[in-house]
Amino acid sequence: MAVADMDIPAFDPRIPDGPLADKWQRHRAEVRLVSPTNKRRYRVIVVGSGLAGAAAAASLAELGYQVDCFTFHDSPRRAHSVAAQGGINAAKNYRNDGDSVERLFRDTLKGGDYRSREANVYRLAEISNQIIDHCVAQGIPFARDYAGYLDNRSFGGAQVARTFYARGQTGQQLLLGAYGALSRQIHGGQVRLHTRTEMLDLVVEDGRATGIISRRLTDGHIEHHGADAVVLASGGYSNIYYLSTNALASNVTATYRAYRRGAWFANPSFTQIHPTCIPAVEDHQSKLTLMSESLRNDGRIWVPQAMHEERRPAEIPEAERDYYLERMYPAYGNLSPRDISSRAAKSVCDQGRGVGPSGHGVYLDFAEAIGRLGRRVINDRYGNLFEMYQRITGEDPWHTPMRIYPAAHYSMGGLWVDYDLMTTVPGLFAIGEANFSDHGANRLGASALMQGLADGYFILPQTLGHFLAARPPLTADHNSAAGAEARAAVEARLARLVAVGGRTPVETFHRRLGELMWEHCGMSRSRAGLQQALVEIPALRDEFWSGICVCGGSAEFNVVLEKAGRVADYLEFAEVMVRDALEREESCGAHFRTEHQTADGEPRREDASFSHVAAWGFRGDGVAAQRAIEPLHFEHLQPAVRNYR
Amino acid sequence: MEFTLHIWRQHGAAEHGAFVTYPVRGISPDLSFLEMLDILNEELVGRGEAPIAFDHDCREGICGSCAMVINGDPHGPLPGTTTCQLYMRHFQNATDITVEPWRARAFPVLRDLIVDRSALDSVIQAGGYVSVNTGAAPDAHAITVAKQAADAAFEAAACIGCGACVAACPNGAAMLFTAAKVAQLAIMPQGRPERSRRVIGMVEAMDDAGFGNCTNHYACTEACPKQIPLRFIAQLNREFLSAALSSREFVELARPHAHEE
Ligand SMILES: Cc1cc2nc3c(=O)[nH]c(=O)nc-3n(C[C@H](O)[C@H](O)[C@H](O)COP(=O)(O)OP(=O)(O)OC[C@H]3O[C@@H](n4cnc5c(N)ncnc54)[C@H](O)[C@@H]3O)c2cc1C
Ligand code: SF4
Ligand code: FES
């Protein structure tokens, strides 16, 4: 592995010159183009078929590139994007409530606590409108008003209503739109689809990404696929916490393996904890279900004023309730951003005022809204979410307040990419939740769908051509040596997993890792706790490698082996996350270090020393990862203290 | 709670399968059906046995991965519910439960409870979309869509592609699944220009993929976890008929060998 002696990359984001508002248009006019007849001579691998991956694969194929699209799911439509409920932001200003590209840009930059790039965020806001146009043209049934125009709702961190939605199933509808576009290209032969096929390694040849090694899950067949460029759209890694809002198979393997091959990982510790999830009740619970943030438009969050309150919520009079978000953050109230709302919930529960059997819960109450708007309106807006809540908890939110608690939800961290979405490995691109992207230290609601689709439909198809145009198409047998090496490494690792032959379920290690990360690298982090984690993680990893059982071989459909490989990667990646959290001696967005807070418990940013992106490079097994920085420059908007009060 | 589970085990696509009986105890009523299987699987692994393979992912009823026939019903006894959203509180304590994979000609078993559902994808590939290229769209408000139409289209678009309708159908037909997509795009104005081509292509693909014919049993809609209404099947039939009567494809359809050279 040649990474150990590699130099530190320059981390030049290659942001185009010119005024902020003109950068993207100017860049589009200046990028190199591949001629229409040449495009079909280039092959592009897209790993992932979520919003980002499906949008990119379809759009690249429409342009004429040959595309191979990989997913470990049995169908592209099952990518975890399907679960997004609340909506997607765009600066359409259809409401005439003062929205604009500039305002969406400002809100997103501020929401991210000034830890993202101005130019990227501005471009995202600019493209947001085109996304809505495109998705409507795909026949997606967005919510409409009686005049037939698109309806909007508000999300946290915004004072305008700019969120477009399709009932509580926006992600599903957007994904089915992208899946349709992808299906059309599969039908036309422009995309080769590889379902139930998992990427296990990246092939890097002479410093350039030229392919991947994959495993066909149904029979364990290992294959090397070559390409002129590789795009990772593999989603987020929040289920490193075991209990999270992510799907159970979400994992870090694709990006972590790329990191081991020389792609630097940016801000790995920036993980978002979502304030409105159904609390855990059971030891064997496998997942925390999100209750869309949109519920906070009409639901009011409260806890009893008294500690260890025993009365049922209906018996607690108004005067004895604490609507703590409305009290602490009157300007945004129940729509305060996620990091702030999550920490506030934790702090009232830590005071002993939490509700429910575990004490880890707060009420989300619709009584007032039902009274004000009527049952029909509330049913229209949130009917399916109410039903989902009742299904899971057995309680009826029409009559008793929901109980919610924060849960791990989204990874702002991801592979470092430049303005063109290219990683530090030439030819390797990362899009969607897999890159470190535009959300800084905290993502605002309804902006991940926007970013995934902006990357996939509109940005990557332009910038990838710029990369390819400067290089002739590779021949089919171009990378046999590097490919053979990577393939052998994958096979050796699978054999090692099979050979352990212990008796402990892989699940047990995942659960223990999750508890450890939640405790030490979750909603609040301390130096001592993070240092403790750095001791515990390697110990757990050793136990894993002597204790697991994959119950079968690697040349068969083996679901335990799949999971074992993903958990093994989590056990290594966890250390990178913890180091990142430890080195960032400040609180910003979702990253809250107990040592860095104001007298009233608000996070304290340290702009003088940490106004940068932290990127981590692989230096070899058993060697600590190396940290480097990309300084952030704010020319348009000066970082201010985030104030939602 | 405790149960006696009879679960279909089949090592691979080419091998024979059989029911194997597993007792489980100490199951909390607040666990989901899949979480009960998780517990059983951890026990099996502890004994060095291969766990039961089943498809699942989101565990919140939206990805369409989970798929099991429970006591003869696809997704189990509760109407409008996916397997992952089924909680043990809905089962009678100390009873027998049989669990088997989707059974349909178009869905071969891959292992245990996992089947290959790519036939559903092939139906969508044959036309379940609007053929608009990225970048070509006009402003989103260029065309208004009546709220009733958007709501009706949404009702159809809510299909999660799980295949329970196929598993429930005595003929293994995919009518409800196909109808849902055809109807969504026939209702939305953006889908209208291609409606004839679409319905003919998708119905043909349905036949090619090995799905059976609809003989009006209506078991599909009962099994459907999203309760996709039957009226969409009627709409599919109307769409198909008018497309076949009016379109150029009809000519080709009537003379299937016209293109042979
Ligand atoms: C419950 C929930 C609700 C949400 N609600 C909202 C919302 O309302 N608004 C909003 O903006 N955002 C929301 N988000 C966030 C948003 O949904 C995600 O960030 C976004 O959809 C991620 O899309 P993606 O394309 O990057 O990845 P995903 O959709 O996760 O897709 C990942 C793809 O990569 C494939 N893959 C991964 N690794 C490999 C590998 N090694 N080999 C082969 N294939 C691989 C998978 O099979 C899959 O196809 C929500 C998230 C959750 C969890
Ligand atoms: S119609 Fe219903 S049962 Fe059939 S695939 Fe769709 S959601 Fe599943
Ligand atoms: S696991 Fe996703 S629908 Fe059941």
Short mmCIF file of N, CA and C in Angstrom, two decimals, chain A residues 432-498:
data_model
loop_
_atom_site.label_atom_id
_atom_site.label_comp_id
_atom_site.label_asym_id
_atom_site.label_seq_id
_atom_site.Cartn_x
_atom_site.Cartn_y
_atom_site.Cartn_z
N GLY A 432 -23.56 13.25 -2.62
CA GLY A 432 -24.59 12.93 -1.64
C GLY A 432 -24.02 12.91 -0.22
N GLU A 433 -24.62 12.09 0.62
CA GLU A 433 -24.19 12.06 2.02
C GLU A 433 -22.76 11.54 2.17
N ALA A 434 -22.25 10.88 1.15
CA ALA A 434 -20.91 10.29 1.23
C ALA A 434 -19.79 11.33 1.21
N ASN A 435 -20.06 12.52 0.70
CA ASN A 435 -18.99 13.53 0.76
C ASN A 435 -19.19 14.41 1.99
N PHE A 436 -18.21 15.28 2.27
CA PHE A 436 -18.31 16.08 3.50
C PHE A 436 -19.13 17.33 3.25
N SER A 437 -19.29 17.64 2.02
CA SER A 437 -20.36 18.48 1.56
C SER A 437 -20.56 19.84 2.19
N ASP A 438 -21.77 20.24 2.06
CA ASP A 438 -22.13 21.65 2.20
C ASP A 438 -22.85 21.98 3.49
N HIS A 439 -22.87 21.05 4.42
CA HIS A 439 -23.67 21.28 5.61
C HIS A 439 -22.84 21.68 6.82
N GLY A 440 -21.53 21.81 6.64
CA GLY A 440 -20.69 22.25 7.73
C GLY A 440 -20.81 21.35 8.93
N ALA A 441 -21.04 21.96 10.10
CA ALA A 441 -21.07 21.19 11.34
C ALA A 441 -22.50 20.81 11.72
N ASN A 442 -23.47 21.20 10.92
CA ASN A 442 -24.86 20.87 11.24
C ASN A 442 -25.71 21.06 9.99
N ARG A 443 -26.49 20.03 9.65
CA ARG A 443 -27.31 20.15 8.46
C ARG A 443 -28.71 20.60 8.84
N LEU A 444 -29.24 21.54 8.05
CA LEU A 444 -30.63 21.95 8.27
C LEU A 444 -31.57 20.94 7.64
N GLY A 445 -32.76 20.83 8.18
CA GLY A 445 -33.74 19.90 7.65
C GLY A 445 -34.04 20.19 6.19
N ALA A 446 -34.35 19.13 5.45
CA ALA A 446 -34.76 19.24 4.05
C ALA A 446 -33.65 19.71 3.12
N SER A 447 -32.41 19.66 3.60
CA SER A 447 -31.33 20.10 2.72
C SER A 447 -30.45 18.95 2.25
N ALA A 448 -30.66 17.73 2.78
CA ALA A 448 -29.85 16.60 2.29
C ALA A 448 -30.39 16.12 0.95
N LEU A 449 -31.70 16.09 0.83
CA LEU A 449 -32.30 15.68 -0.45
C LEU A 449 -31.87 16.68 -1.52
N MET A 450 -31.91 17.95 -1.13
CA MET A 450 -31.50 19.01 -2.06
C MET A 450 -30.04 18.80 -2.49
N GLN A 451 -29.17 18.52 -1.53
CA GLN A 451 -27.75 18.38 -1.87
C GLN A 451 -27.50 17.12 -2.71
N GLY A 452 -28.13 16.01 -2.32
CA GLY A 452 -27.91 14.78 -3.06
C GLY A 452 -28.32 14.93 -4.52
N LEU A 453 -29.46 15.59 -4.73
CA LEU A 453 -29.94 15.77 -6.10
C LEU A 453 -29.17 16.85 -6.85
N ALA A 454 -28.73 17.88 -6.14
CA ALA A 454 -27.90 18.90 -6.80
C ALA A 454 -26.61 18.24 -7.30
N ASP A 455 -25.98 17.46 -6.42
CA ASP A 455 -24.74 16.78 -6.80
C ASP A 455 -24.99 15.85 -8.00
N GLY A 456 -26.04 15.04 -7.88
CA GLY A 456 -26.26 13.97 -8.85
C GLY A 456 -26.80 14.44 -10.20
N TYR A 457 -27.79 15.30 -10.16
CA TYR A 457 -28.39 15.74 -11.43
C TYR A 457 -27.57 16.84 -12.10
N PHE A 458 -27.12 17.80 -11.29
CA PHE A 458 -26.64 19.03 -11.92
C PHE A 458 -25.15 19.32 -11.81
N ILE A 459 -24.49 18.89 -10.75
CA ILE A 459 -23.08 19.28 -10.61
C ILE A 459 -22.15 18.23 -11.22
N LEU A 460 -22.23 17.01 -10.71
CA LEU A 460 -21.29 15.98 -11.17
C LEU A 460 -21.30 15.78 -12.69
N PRO A 461 -22.46 15.73 -13.33
CA PRO A 461 -22.44 15.49 -14.78
C PRO A 461 -21.62 16.56 -15.54
N GLN A 462 -21.51 17.77 -14.95
CA GLN A 462 -20.70 18.82 -15.60
C GLN A 462 -19.23 18.65 -15.25
N THR A 463 -18.96 18.44 -13.96
CA THR A 463 -17.56 18.47 -13.53
C THR A 463 -16.82 17.19 -13.89
N LEU A 464 -17.53 16.08 -14.00
CA LEU A 464 -16.87 14.83 -14.36
C LEU A 464 -16.33 14.92 -15.79
N GLY A 465 -17.09 15.56 -16.65
CA GLY A 465 -16.65 15.73 -18.03
C GLY A 465 -15.34 16.52 -18.10
N HIS A 466 -15.23 17.49 -17.21
CA HIS A 466 -14.02 18.32 -17.15
C HIS A 466 -12.80 17.44 -16.87
N PHE A 467 -12.98 16.48 -15.96
CA PHE A 467 -11.88 15.55 -15.63
C PHE A 467 -11.57 14.62 -16.80
N LEU A 468 -12.62 14.06 -17.38
CA LEU A 468 -12.42 13.06 -18.44
C LEU A 468 -11.84 13.68 -19.71
N ALA A 469 -12.27 14.89 -19.99
CA ALA A 469 -11.88 15.52 -21.26
C ALA A 469 -10.36 15.65 -21.39
N ALA A 470 -9.68 15.71 -20.24
CA ALA A 470 -8.23 15.89 -20.30
C ALA A 470 -7.50 14.56 -20.44
N ARG A 471 -8.25 13.44 -20.49
CA ARG A 471 -7.61 12.12 -20.53
C ARG A 471 -8.24 11.25 -21.60
N PRO A 472 -7.43 10.49 -22.30
CA PRO A 472 -8.01 9.57 -23.27
C PRO A 472 -8.72 8.43 -22.54
N PRO A 473 -9.71 7.82 -23.16
CA PRO A 473 -10.38 6.68 -22.52
C PRO A 473 -9.37 5.56 -22.26
N LEU A 474 -9.54 4.89 -21.12
CA LEU A 474 -8.65 3.79 -20.79
C LEU A 474 -9.03 2.56 -21.60
N THR A 475 -8.05 1.74 -21.88
CA THR A 475 -8.39 0.50 -22.58
C THR A 475 -8.85 -0.53 -21.56
N ALA A 476 -9.45 -1.56 -22.05
CA ALA A 476 -10.09 -2.53 -21.16
C ALA A 476 -9.12 -3.18 -20.19
N ASP A 477 -7.91 -3.47 -20.61
CA ASP A 477 -6.99 -4.22 -19.74
C ASP A 477 -5.98 -3.29 -19.06
N HIS A 478 -6.41 -2.03 -18.82
CA HIS A 478 -5.46 -1.02 -18.37
C HIS A 478 -4.86 -1.26 -17.00
N ASN A 479 -5.56 -1.92 -16.09
CA ASN A 479 -5.05 -1.87 -14.72
C ASN A 479 -4.96 -3.25 -14.09
N SER A 480 -4.44 -4.18 -14.81
CA SER A 480 -4.43 -5.53 -14.29
C SER A 480 -3.63 -5.67 -12.99
N ALA A 481 -2.49 -4.99 -12.88
CA ALA A 481 -1.66 -5.18 -11.69
C ALA A 481 -2.33 -4.62 -10.44
N ALA A 482 -2.76 -3.36 -10.51
CA ALA A 482 -3.39 -2.75 -9.35
C ALA A 482 -4.70 -3.47 -9.02
N GLY A 483 -5.41 -3.87 -10.06
CA GLY A 483 -6.67 -4.59 -9.85
C GLY A 483 -6.43 -5.93 -9.18
N ALA A 484 -5.39 -6.62 -9.62
CA ALA A 484 -5.09 -7.93 -9.05
C ALA A 484 -4.69 -7.80 -7.59
N GLU A 485 -3.94 -6.76 -7.28
CA GLU A 485 -3.51 -6.55 -5.90
C GLU A 485 -4.73 -6.29 -5.01
N ALA A 486 -5.62 -5.41 -5.46
CA ALA A 486 -6.80 -5.07 -4.66
C ALA A 486 -7.70 -6.29 -4.49
N ARG A 487 -7.83 -7.04 -5.54
CA ARG A 487 -8.66 -8.24 -5.48
C ARG A 487 -8.11 -9.25 -4.48
N ALA A 488 -6.81 -9.42 -4.50
CA ALA A 488 -6.19 -10.35 -3.55
C ALA A 488 -6.40 -9.86 -2.12
N ALA A 489 -6.31 -8.54 -1.92
CA ALA A 489 -6.50 -7.99 -0.58
C ALA A 489 -7.92 -8.26 -0.09
N VAL A 490 -8.89 -8.10 -0.98
CA VAL A 490 -10.29 -8.35 -0.61
C VAL A 490 -10.49 -9.82 -0.26
N GLU A 491 -9.93 -10.68 -1.08
CA GLU A 491 -10.10 -12.11 -0.82
C GLU A 491 -9.45 -12.52 0.50
N ALA A 492 -8.28 -11.95 0.77
CA ALA A 492 -7.58 -12.29 2.00
C ALA A 492 -8.39 -11.84 3.22
N ARG A 493 -8.99 -10.67 3.10
CA ARG A 493 -9.74 -10.15 4.24
C ARG A 493 -11.00 -11.00 4.49
N LEU A 494 -11.66 -11.38 3.42
CA LEU A 494 -12.85 -12.24 3.58
C LEU A 494 -12.43 -13.56 4.23
N ALA A 495 -11.32 -14.10 3.78
CA ALA A 495 -10.85 -15.37 4.34
C ALA A 495 -10.56 -15.22 5.83
N ARG A 496 -10.00 -14.06 6.19
CA ARG A 496 -9.70 -13.81 7.60
C ARG A 496 -10.98 -13.77 8.43
N LEU A 497 -12.02 -13.14 7.89
CA LEU A 497 -13.29 -13.07 8.62
C LEU A 497 -13.88 -14.46 8.80
N VAL A 498 -13.79 -15.26 7.74
CA VAL A 498 -14.35 -16.61 7.80
C VAL A 498 -13.58 -17.46 8.81
#
